[in-house]
Amino acid sequence: MTEIVIVPVGSSPDPAPLRDLATVRVVGPTDPGLPAALAGADGLVVWDGVHDGLPDAWAAAAPRRLRWVHTSSAGPDRLLFPALAAHPSTLTCSRGVLDDDIAEYVLACVLGFLKDLPTTVRLQDRHRWQHRVTRSLAGRRVLVVGAGSIGTRVARVFSALGTRVDGVVRTARPATAPFGALHGPQDLAAVVGDHDVVVVTAPLSAATRGLVGADVVAAMRPGTIVVNVGRGPVVDEDALRRALTGGHLAGVALDVWEREPLPVDSPWWDTPGALVSPHLAGDAEGFTQRLEDLLREQVRRFTTGEGLLHVVDKQHGYATTPTVTT
């Protein structure tokens, strides 16, 4: 019988309902039985995006038997340690499950800054009636850095509200809706100043680490709003904060960070114009059920030999669209 090992790690809920699948065995990352479980596994599911305990046990994974690894994270970067990347197994991720909620969260952040909601809340706390003029979204230009499934959903939401949306992808190519143009990363500093809103949705890889660097931040037009829901190391947090406190940027919303959890003494907590959130943009009601539904479908496909969904290109660190039969 095909055996699939589930490793519930980190703070994500244990997918206990999946225990009803006869093919599933749940083993914790620090369980002394993990190496033996890996040695007998045909598939491995990491029910969180991290790999605590797995690298040390990975030598037990049989190259000829272990054919599939799945992560409940939309981005596979936290699971792609070198030995797994070199392993012949197929890696899949939970692409698409969180797209709508992340796009809604990005929209909420941008509208919150444009409509000056943080100031409204502060004035309400002080019982102060202070009329102000706010800004409109319609007619703005938005740049999405990382035009994968999340970035495309963000682009659709913003384009429906009267903005022009351009994207940055690994290799520049002719654009199709909802994007007006698709630029390569080497052009980011040159084009970022043409936009009012910059949304980072790019996964973390060797190519994207530090992509939104100090040069890109300096090239942003005055009053730009920046939102990062991709990965923290994609942006230069210090450069963003300097630009924000210096008045060059109108607002910065960061849901992902170079270091998570964000330290309690981080200056970001008290930075005016910053919106700090704890990596929750996609975690709306029902998200764990959707992750589980996808995993059940993947298990069904794996055990019947059908093509797996959301296969990851291990070299580039993101999901590709084709399915792979194991």
mmCIF file of C-alpha atoms in Angstrom:
data_model
loop_
_atom_site.group_PDB
_atom_site.id
_atom_site.type_symbol
_atom_site.label_atom_id
_atom_site.label_comp_id
_atom_site.label_asym_id
_atom_site.label_seq_id
_atom_site.Cartn_x
_atom_site.Cartn_y
_atom_site.Cartn_z
ATOM 1 C CA MET A 1 0.000 0.000 0.000
ATOM 2 C CA THR A 2 1.193 3.525 -0.761
ATOM 3 C CA GLU A 3 2.256 5.273 2.435
ATOM 4 C CA ILE A 4 2.190 9.046 2.889
ATOM 5 C CA VAL A 5 3.833 10.630 5.932
ATOM 6 C CA ILE A 6 2.439 13.929 7.225
ATOM 7 C CA VAL A 7 4.763 16.089 9.317
ATOM 8 C CA PRO A 8 2.770 18.751 11.223
ATOM 9 C CA VAL A 9 5.238 21.436 12.300
ATOM 10 C CA GLY A 10 5.283 25.048 13.441
ATOM 11 C CA SER A 11 2.065 26.755 14.510
ATOM 12 C CA SER A 12 -0.198 25.491 11.720
ATOM 13 C CA PRO A 13 -3.101 23.276 12.773
ATOM 14 C CA ASP A 14 -2.495 19.547 12.617
ATOM 15 C CA PRO A 15 -4.608 18.197 9.719
ATOM 16 C CA ALA A 16 -6.233 15.688 12.050
ATOM 17 C CA PRO A 17 -9.154 14.940 9.678
ATOM 18 C CA LEU A 18 -6.622 13.576 7.185
ATOM 19 C CA ARG A 19 -5.867 10.784 9.621
ATOM 20 C CA ASP A 20 -8.949 9.011 8.246
ATOM 21 C CA LEU A 21 -7.022 8.262 5.055
ATOM 22 C CA ALA A 22 -5.656 4.740 5.246
ATOM 23 C CA THR A 23 -2.533 5.794 3.381
ATOM 24 C CA VAL A 24 -1.561 8.525 5.863
ATOM 25 C CA ARG A 25 0.790 8.353 8.830
ATOM 26 C CA VAL A 26 1.396 11.449 11.006
ATOM 27 C CA VAL A 27 4.900 11.862 12.463
ATOM 28 C CA GLY A 28 6.217 14.978 14.202
ATOM 29 C CA PRO A 29 9.469 16.637 13.064
ATOM 30 C CA THR A 30 11.258 15.799 16.324
ATOM 31 C CA ASP A 31 9.816 12.296 16.614
ATOM 32 C CA PRO A 32 12.672 9.758 16.802
ATOM 33 C CA GLY A 33 10.675 7.641 14.388
ATOM 34 C CA LEU A 34 10.819 10.224 11.609
ATOM 35 C CA PRO A 35 13.843 8.735 9.783
ATOM 36 C CA ALA A 36 12.202 5.304 9.737
ATOM 37 C CA ALA A 37 8.957 6.845 8.517
ATOM 38 C CA LEU A 38 10.779 8.636 5.710
ATOM 39 C CA ALA A 39 12.540 5.433 4.731
ATOM 40 C CA GLY A 40 9.198 3.746 4.154
ATOM 41 C CA ALA A 41 7.327 6.685 2.664
ATOM 42 C CA ASP A 42 6.146 7.066 -0.917
ATOM 43 C CA GLY A 43 4.938 10.613 -0.237
ATOM 44 C CA LEU A 44 5.657 13.319 2.332
ATOM 45 C CA VAL A 45 3.434 16.219 3.374
ATOM 46 C CA VAL A 46 4.837 19.078 5.463
ATOM 47 C CA TRP A 47 1.847 20.727 7.101
ATOM 48 C CA ASP A 48 3.477 24.114 7.502
ATOM 49 C CA GLY A 49 6.001 25.942 5.396
ATOM 50 C CA VAL A 50 9.057 25.197 7.509
ATOM 51 C CA HIS A 51 11.401 22.241 7.702
ATOM 52 C CA ASP A 52 12.432 22.027 11.375
ATOM 53 C CA GLY A 53 13.832 18.568 12.004
ATOM 54 C CA LEU A 54 13.576 17.366 8.434
ATOM 55 C CA PRO A 55 17.109 18.080 7.138
ATOM 56 C CA ASP A 56 18.687 15.868 9.800
ATOM 57 C CA ALA A 57 16.286 13.024 9.036
ATOM 58 C CA TRP A 58 16.358 13.476 5.275
ATOM 59 C CA ALA A 59 19.205 11.015 4.628
ATOM 60 C CA ALA A 60 16.724 8.236 5.407
ATOM 61 C CA ALA A 61 14.436 9.236 2.521
ATOM 62 C CA ALA A 62 14.716 6.529 -0.120
ATOM 63 C CA PRO A 63 15.466 8.129 -3.524
ATOM 64 C CA ARG A 64 13.760 5.302 -5.385
ATOM 65 C CA ARG A 65 10.678 5.181 -3.158
ATOM 66 C CA LEU A 66 9.874 8.726 -2.021
ATOM 67 C CA ARG A 67 8.311 10.202 -5.149
ATOM 68 C CA TRP A 68 6.298 13.168 -3.898
ATOM 69 C CA VAL A 69 6.701 15.971 -1.329
ATOM 70 C CA HIS A 70 3.946 18.528 -0.659
ATOM 71 C CA THR A 71 3.922 21.707 1.422
ATOM 72 C CA SER A 72 0.811 23.393 2.759
ATOM 73 C CA SER A 73 2.510 26.735 2.081
ATOM 74 C CA ALA A 74 1.792 28.648 -1.107
ATOM 75 C CA GLY A 75 5.511 29.424 -1.388
ATOM 76 C CA PRO A 76 7.914 26.470 -1.198
ATOM 77 C CA ASP A 77 11.033 28.443 -0.257
ATOM 78 C CA ARG A 78 11.050 27.533 3.444
ATOM 79 C CA LEU A 79 11.011 23.845 2.580
ATOM 80 C CA LEU A 80 13.609 23.844 -0.188
ATOM 81 C CA PHE A 81 16.688 22.873 1.797
ATOM 82 C CA PRO A 82 19.533 21.663 -0.454
ATOM 83 C CA ALA A 83 19.089 17.906 0.034
ATOM 84 C CA LEU A 84 15.397 18.088 -0.792
ATOM 85 C CA ALA A 85 16.058 20.267 -3.820
ATOM 86 C CA ALA A 86 18.519 17.672 -5.109
ATOM 87 C CA HIS A 87 16.183 14.744 -4.419
ATOM 88 C CA PRO A 88 14.411 13.237 -7.464
ATOM 89 C CA SER A 89 10.963 13.475 -5.837
ATOM 90 C CA THR A 90 8.323 15.831 -7.229
ATOM 91 C CA LEU A 91 7.635 18.858 -5.012
ATOM 92 C CA THR A 92 4.187 20.480 -4.970
ATOM 93 C CA CYS A 93 2.810 23.455 -3.050
ATOM 94 C CA SER A 94 -0.571 24.954 -2.170
ATOM 95 C CA ARG A 95 -0.640 27.523 -4.939
ATOM 96 C CA GLY A 96 -3.942 29.282 -5.530
ATOM 97 C CA VAL A 97 -5.591 28.499 -2.208
ATOM 98 C CA LEU A 98 -4.900 31.903 -0.652
ATOM 99 C CA ASP A 99 -4.998 34.119 -3.741
ATOM 100 C CA ASP A 100 -8.390 35.774 -3.203
ATOM 101 C CA ASP A 101 -7.830 36.561 0.458
ATOM 102 C CA ILE A 102 -4.346 37.949 -0.118
ATOM 103 C CA ALA A 103 -5.627 40.166 -2.936
ATOM 104 C CA GLU A 104 -8.406 41.455 -0.670
ATOM 105 C CA TYR A 105 -5.875 42.156 2.068
ATOM 106 C CA VAL A 106 -3.651 44.106 -0.311
ATOM 107 C CA LEU A 107 -6.648 46.140 -1.472
ATOM 108 C CA ALA A 108 -7.612 46.863 2.138
ATOM 109 C CA CYS A 109 -4.098 48.114 2.914
ATOM 110 C CA VAL A 110 -3.925 50.362 -0.136
ATOM 111 C CA LEU A 111 -7.398 51.824 0.393
ATOM 112 C CA GLY A 112 -6.634 52.293 4.076
ATOM 113 C CA PHE A 113 -3.640 54.470 3.206
ATOM 114 C CA LEU A 114 -5.389 56.360 0.382
ATOM 115 C CA LYS A 115 -8.441 57.095 2.548
ATOM 116 C CA ASP A 116 -6.230 57.859 5.586
ATOM 117 C CA LEU A 117 -8.022 55.356 7.820
ATOM 118 C CA PRO A 118 -5.179 55.166 10.379
ATOM 119 C CA THR A 119 -5.599 58.889 11.078
ATOM 120 C CA THR A 120 -9.372 58.493 11.285
ATOM 121 C CA VAL A 121 -8.984 55.770 13.934
ATOM 122 C CA ARG A 122 -6.529 57.886 15.937
ATOM 123 C CA LEU A 123 -8.826 60.915 15.808
ATOM 124 C CA GLN A 124 -11.783 58.794 16.857
ATOM 125 C CA ASP A 125 -9.826 57.593 19.884
ATOM 126 C CA ARG A 126 -9.295 61.263 20.793
ATOM 127 C CA HIS A 127 -12.937 62.228 20.093
ATOM 128 C CA ARG A 128 -11.750 64.752 17.508
ATOM 129 C CA TRP A 129 -13.799 65.856 14.497
ATOM 130 C CA GLN A 130 -11.207 66.832 11.866
ATOM 131 C CA HIS A 131 -12.237 67.014 8.232
ATOM 132 C CA ARG A 132 -9.585 66.060 5.663
ATOM 133 C CA VAL A 133 -9.265 65.441 1.926
ATOM 134 C CA THR A 134 -8.162 61.934 0.999
ATOM 135 C CA ARG A 135 -6.915 60.334 -2.213
ATOM 136 C CA SER A 136 -8.609 58.238 -4.899
ATOM 137 C CA LEU A 137 -7.607 54.829 -6.217
ATOM 138 C CA ALA A 138 -9.172 55.222 -9.656
ATOM 139 C CA GLY A 139 -6.661 56.404 -12.213
ATOM 140 C CA ARG A 140 -3.629 55.276 -10.214
ATOM 141 C CA ARG A 141 -0.930 53.010 -11.605
ATOM 142 C CA VAL A 142 -0.041 49.823 -9.772
ATOM 143 C CA LEU A 143 3.102 47.714 -10.165
ATOM 144 C CA VAL A 144 2.949 44.089 -9.038
ATOM 145 C CA VAL A 145 6.377 42.589 -8.429
ATOM 146 C CA GLY A 146 5.828 38.889 -9.046
ATOM 147 C CA ALA A 147 3.041 38.089 -11.503
ATOM 148 C CA GLY A 148 2.306 34.527 -10.407
ATOM 149 C CA SER A 149 -1.118 33.344 -9.281
ATOM 150 C CA ILE A 150 -1.274 35.727 -6.291
ATOM 151 C CA GLY A 151 0.106 38.652 -8.273
ATOM 152 C CA THR A 152 -2.329 38.022 -11.107
ATOM 153 C CA ARG A 153 -5.261 37.948 -8.706
ATOM 154 C CA VAL A 154 -4.076 41.223 -7.163
ATOM 155 C CA ALA A 155 -3.854 42.700 -10.655
ATOM 156 C CA ARG A 156 -7.408 41.625 -11.499
ATOM 157 C CA VAL A 157 -8.797 43.210 -8.342
ATOM 158 C CA PHE A 158 -7.051 46.524 -8.910
ATOM 159 C CA SER A 159 -7.712 46.705 -12.646
ATOM 160 C CA ALA A 160 -11.428 46.193 -11.948
ATOM 161 C CA LEU A 161 -11.324 49.364 -9.857
ATOM 162 C CA GLY A 162 -9.987 51.601 -12.582
ATOM 163 C CA THR A 163 -6.223 51.321 -12.234
ATOM 164 C CA ARG A 164 -3.611 50.346 -14.778
ATOM 165 C CA VAL A 165 -1.592 47.415 -13.486
ATOM 166 C CA ASP A 166 1.854 46.426 -14.732
ATOM 167 C CA GLY A 167 3.921 43.490 -13.560
ATOM 168 C CA VAL A 168 7.483 42.337 -13.028
ATOM 169 C CA VAL A 169 8.235 38.748 -14.014
ATOM 170 C CA ARG A 170 11.353 36.621 -14.284
ATOM 171 C CA THR A 171 11.658 37.331 -18.010
ATOM 172 C CA ALA A 172 9.963 40.266 -19.755
ATOM 173 C CA ARG A 173 7.257 39.219 -22.186
ATOM 174 C CA PRO A 174 4.220 40.648 -23.987
ATOM 175 C CA ALA A 175 1.439 41.326 -21.511
ATOM 176 C CA THR A 176 -2.109 40.028 -21.450
ATOM 177 C CA ALA A 177 -4.982 41.159 -19.240
ATOM 178 C CA PRO A 178 -5.047 42.093 -16.420
ATOM 179 C CA PHE A 179 -1.526 43.453 -16.973
ATOM 180 C CA GLY A 180 -0.719 46.400 -19.192
ATOM 181 C CA ALA A 181 2.996 45.557 -19.374
ATOM 182 C CA LEU A 182 5.279 42.839 -18.016
ATOM 183 C CA HIS A 183 8.842 43.916 -17.269
ATOM 184 C CA GLY A 184 11.946 41.948 -16.368
ATOM 185 C CA PRO A 185 13.579 42.384 -12.954
ATOM 186 C CA GLN A 186 16.507 44.258 -14.491
ATOM 187 C CA ASP A 187 14.076 47.033 -15.450
ATOM 188 C CA LEU A 188 12.490 47.393 -11.996
ATOM 189 C CA ALA A 189 14.399 50.493 -10.919
ATOM 190 C CA ALA A 190 13.691 52.147 -14.263
ATOM 191 C CA VAL A 191 9.911 51.580 -14.248
ATOM 192 C CA VAL A 192 8.985 51.711 -10.563
ATOM 193 C CA GLY A 193 8.816 55.518 -10.583
ATOM 194 C CA ASP A 194 5.915 55.418 -13.048
ATOM 195 C CA HIS A 195 3.626 53.873 -10.450
ATOM 196 C CA ASP A 196 1.700 55.052 -7.398
ATOM 197 C CA VAL A 197 1.399 51.661 -5.689
ATOM 198 C CA VAL A 198 3.979 48.861 -5.535
ATOM 199 C CA VAL A 199 2.777 45.422 -4.435
ATOM 200 C CA VAL A 200 5.353 42.691 -3.818
ATOM 201 C CA THR A 201 4.020 39.152 -4.254
ATOM 202 C CA ALA A 202 7.217 37.481 -5.489
ATOM 203 C CA PRO A 203 8.346 34.198 -3.939
ATOM 204 C CA LEU A 204 11.751 34.004 -2.319
ATOM 205 C CA SER A 205 14.542 32.595 -4.453
ATOM 206 C CA ALA A 206 18.149 33.381 -5.249
ATOM 207 C CA ALA A 207 16.891 35.667 -8.029
ATOM 208 C CA THR A 208 14.378 37.591 -5.906
ATOM 209 C CA ARG A 209 16.304 38.019 -2.658
ATOM 210 C CA GLY A 210 16.906 41.762 -2.276
ATOM 211 C CA LEU A 211 15.104 42.488 -5.560
ATOM 212 C CA VAL A 212 13.399 45.578 -4.123
ATOM 213 C CA GLY A 213 16.649 47.087 -2.927
ATOM 214 C CA ALA A 214 17.686 50.568 -1.894
ATOM 215 C CA ASP A 215 18.077 51.634 -5.530
ATOM 216 C CA VAL A 216 14.518 50.601 -6.335
ATOM 217 C CA VAL A 217 13.133 52.313 -3.223
ATOM 218 C CA ALA A 218 15.002 55.518 -4.100
ATOM 219 C CA ALA A 219 13.514 55.422 -7.603
ATOM 220 C CA MET A 220 9.912 55.291 -6.343
ATOM 221 C CA ARG A 221 7.897 58.426 -6.940
ATOM 222 C CA PRO A 222 7.061 60.615 -3.924
ATOM 223 C CA GLY A 223 3.890 59.456 -2.203
ATOM 224 C CA THR A 224 4.158 55.818 -3.298
ATOM 225 C CA ILE A 225 2.397 53.137 -1.251
ATOM 226 C CA VAL A 226 4.272 49.835 -0.823
ATOM 227 C CA VAL A 227 2.729 46.515 0.243
ATOM 228 C CA ASN A 228 4.707 43.288 0.685
ATOM 229 C CA VAL A 229 2.787 40.009 0.925
ATOM 230 C CA GLY A 230 5.467 37.902 -0.797
ATOM 231 C CA ARG A 231 8.502 37.186 1.353
ATOM 232 C CA GLY A 232 10.388 39.520 3.681
ATOM 233 C CA PRO A 233 13.882 39.120 2.206
ATOM 234 C CA VAL A 234 12.648 40.232 -1.221
ATOM 235 C CA VAL A 235 12.652 43.852 -0.011
ATOM 236 C CA ASP A 236 15.197 46.005 1.797
ATOM 237 C CA GLU A 237 13.277 46.781 4.987
ATOM 238 C CA ASP A 238 15.783 49.378 6.188
ATOM 239 C CA ALA A 239 15.631 51.286 2.908
ATOM 240 C CA LEU A 240 11.834 51.248 3.029
ATOM 241 C CA ARG A 241 11.763 52.540 6.569
ATOM 242 C CA ARG A 242 14.217 55.350 5.796
ATOM 243 C CA ALA A 243 12.110 56.390 2.799
ATOM 244 C CA LEU A 244 8.932 56.264 4.885
ATOM 245 C CA THR A 245 10.241 58.227 7.868
ATOM 246 C CA GLY A 246 11.859 60.711 5.496
ATOM 247 C CA GLY A 247 8.483 61.464 3.916
ATOM 248 C CA HIS A 248 9.265 59.980 0.499
ATOM 249 C CA LEU A 249 6.677 57.191 0.799
ATOM 250 C CA ALA A 250 3.034 57.629 1.787
ATOM 251 C CA GLY A 251 2.623 54.268 3.468
ATOM 252 C CA VAL A 252 4.246 50.862 3.859
ATOM 253 C CA ALA A 253 2.302 47.704 4.733
ATOM 254 C CA LEU A 254 4.441 44.666 5.507
ATOM 255 C CA ASP A 255 2.839 41.299 6.209
ATOM 256 C CA VAL A 256 6.087 39.335 5.751
ATOM 257 C CA TRP A 257 9.463 40.041 7.294
ATOM 258 C CA GLU A 258 13.146 39.273 7.100
ATOM 259 C CA ARG A 259 12.810 37.895 10.630
ATOM 260 C CA GLU A 260 9.576 36.329 11.830
ATOM 261 C CA PRO A 261 8.156 36.867 14.370
ATOM 262 C CA LEU A 262 9.079 40.546 14.190
ATOM 263 C CA PRO A 263 11.120 41.333 17.333
ATOM 264 C CA VAL A 264 9.263 43.304 20.003
ATOM 265 C CA ASP A 265 11.952 45.985 19.900
ATOM 266 C CA SER A 266 11.783 46.463 16.123
ATOM 267 C CA PRO A 267 11.379 50.154 15.210
ATOM 268 C CA TRP A 268 8.684 49.170 12.705
ATOM 269 C CA TRP A 269 6.095 48.793 15.478
ATOM 270 C CA ASP A 270 6.200 52.525 16.175
ATOM 271 C CA THR A 271 6.914 53.887 12.710
ATOM 272 C CA PRO A 272 4.274 56.410 11.537
ATOM 273 C CA GLY A 273 2.805 55.407 8.201
ATOM 274 C CA ALA A 274 3.632 51.707 8.652
ATOM 275 C CA LEU A 275 1.116 48.880 8.871
ATOM 276 C CA VAL A 276 2.635 45.862 10.619
ATOM 277 C CA SER A 277 0.892 42.489 10.357
ATOM 278 C CA PRO A 278 2.045 38.974 11.373
ATOM 279 C CA HIS A 279 2.019 37.023 8.090
ATOM 280 C CA LEU A 280 -1.769 36.681 8.015
ATOM 281 C CA ALA A 281 -2.796 38.148 4.655
ATOM 282 C CA GLY A 282 -4.130 34.856 3.319
ATOM 283 C CA ASP A 283 -5.353 33.352 6.576
ATOM 284 C CA ALA A 284 -9.055 34.136 6.321
ATOM 285 C CA GLU A 285 -11.911 32.014 7.624
ATOM 286 C CA GLY A 286 -11.921 28.562 6.065
ATOM 287 C CA PHE A 287 -8.382 28.660 4.708
ATOM 288 C CA THR A 288 -7.301 25.481 6.508
ATOM 289 C CA GLN A 289 -10.263 23.624 5.030
ATOM 290 C CA ARG A 290 -9.245 24.751 1.540
ATOM 291 C CA LEU A 291 -5.681 23.614 2.198
ATOM 292 C CA GLU A 292 -7.000 20.259 3.332
ATOM 293 C CA ASP A 293 -9.275 19.936 0.305
ATOM 294 C CA LEU A 294 -6.300 20.507 -1.973
ATOM 295 C CA LEU A 295 -4.226 17.962 -0.065
ATOM 296 C CA ARG A 296 -6.981 15.365 -0.329
ATOM 297 C CA GLU A 297 -7.102 15.916 -4.084
ATOM 298 C CA GLN A 298 -3.320 15.613 -4.303
ATOM 299 C CA VAL A 299 -3.387 12.373 -2.315
ATOM 300 C CA ARG A 300 -6.077 11.015 -4.621
ATOM 301 C CA ARG A 301 -4.067 11.946 -7.696
ATOM 302 C CA PHE A 302 -0.870 10.521 -6.278
ATOM 303 C CA THR A 303 -2.383 7.184 -5.315
ATOM 304 C CA THR A 304 -4.164 6.798 -8.670
ATOM 305 C CA GLY A 305 -1.223 7.967 -10.800
ATOM 306 C CA GLU A 306 -2.900 11.128 -12.092
ATOM 307 C CA GLY A 307 -0.962 14.346 -12.624
ATOM 308 C CA LEU A 308 -0.175 16.292 -9.476
ATOM 309 C CA LEU A 309 -1.188 19.953 -9.223
ATOM 310 C CA HIS A 310 1.089 22.948 -8.595
ATOM 311 C CA VAL A 311 4.420 21.291 -9.289
ATOM 312 C CA VAL A 312 7.400 23.348 -8.125
ATOM 313 C CA ASP A 313 10.395 24.141 -10.291
ATOM 314 C CA LYS A 314 13.059 23.387 -7.682
ATOM 315 C CA GLN A 315 15.691 25.402 -9.511
ATOM 316 C CA HIS A 316 13.694 28.625 -9.608
ATOM 317 C CA GLY A 317 11.655 28.053 -6.434
ATOM 318 C CA TYR A 318 8.086 28.544 -7.607
ATOM 319 C CA ALA A 319 5.161 26.472 -8.856
ATOM 320 C CA THR A 320 4.748 25.805 -12.544
ATOM 321 C CA THR A 321 1.420 25.214 -14.258
ATOM 322 C CA PRO A 322 1.909 21.747 -15.791
ATOM 323 C CA THR A 323 0.982 18.633 -13.843
ATOM 324 C CA VAL A 324 3.383 15.732 -13.370
ATOM 325 C CA THR A 325 2.475 12.066 -13.151
ATOM 326 C CA THR A 326 4.555 10.133 -10.614
#
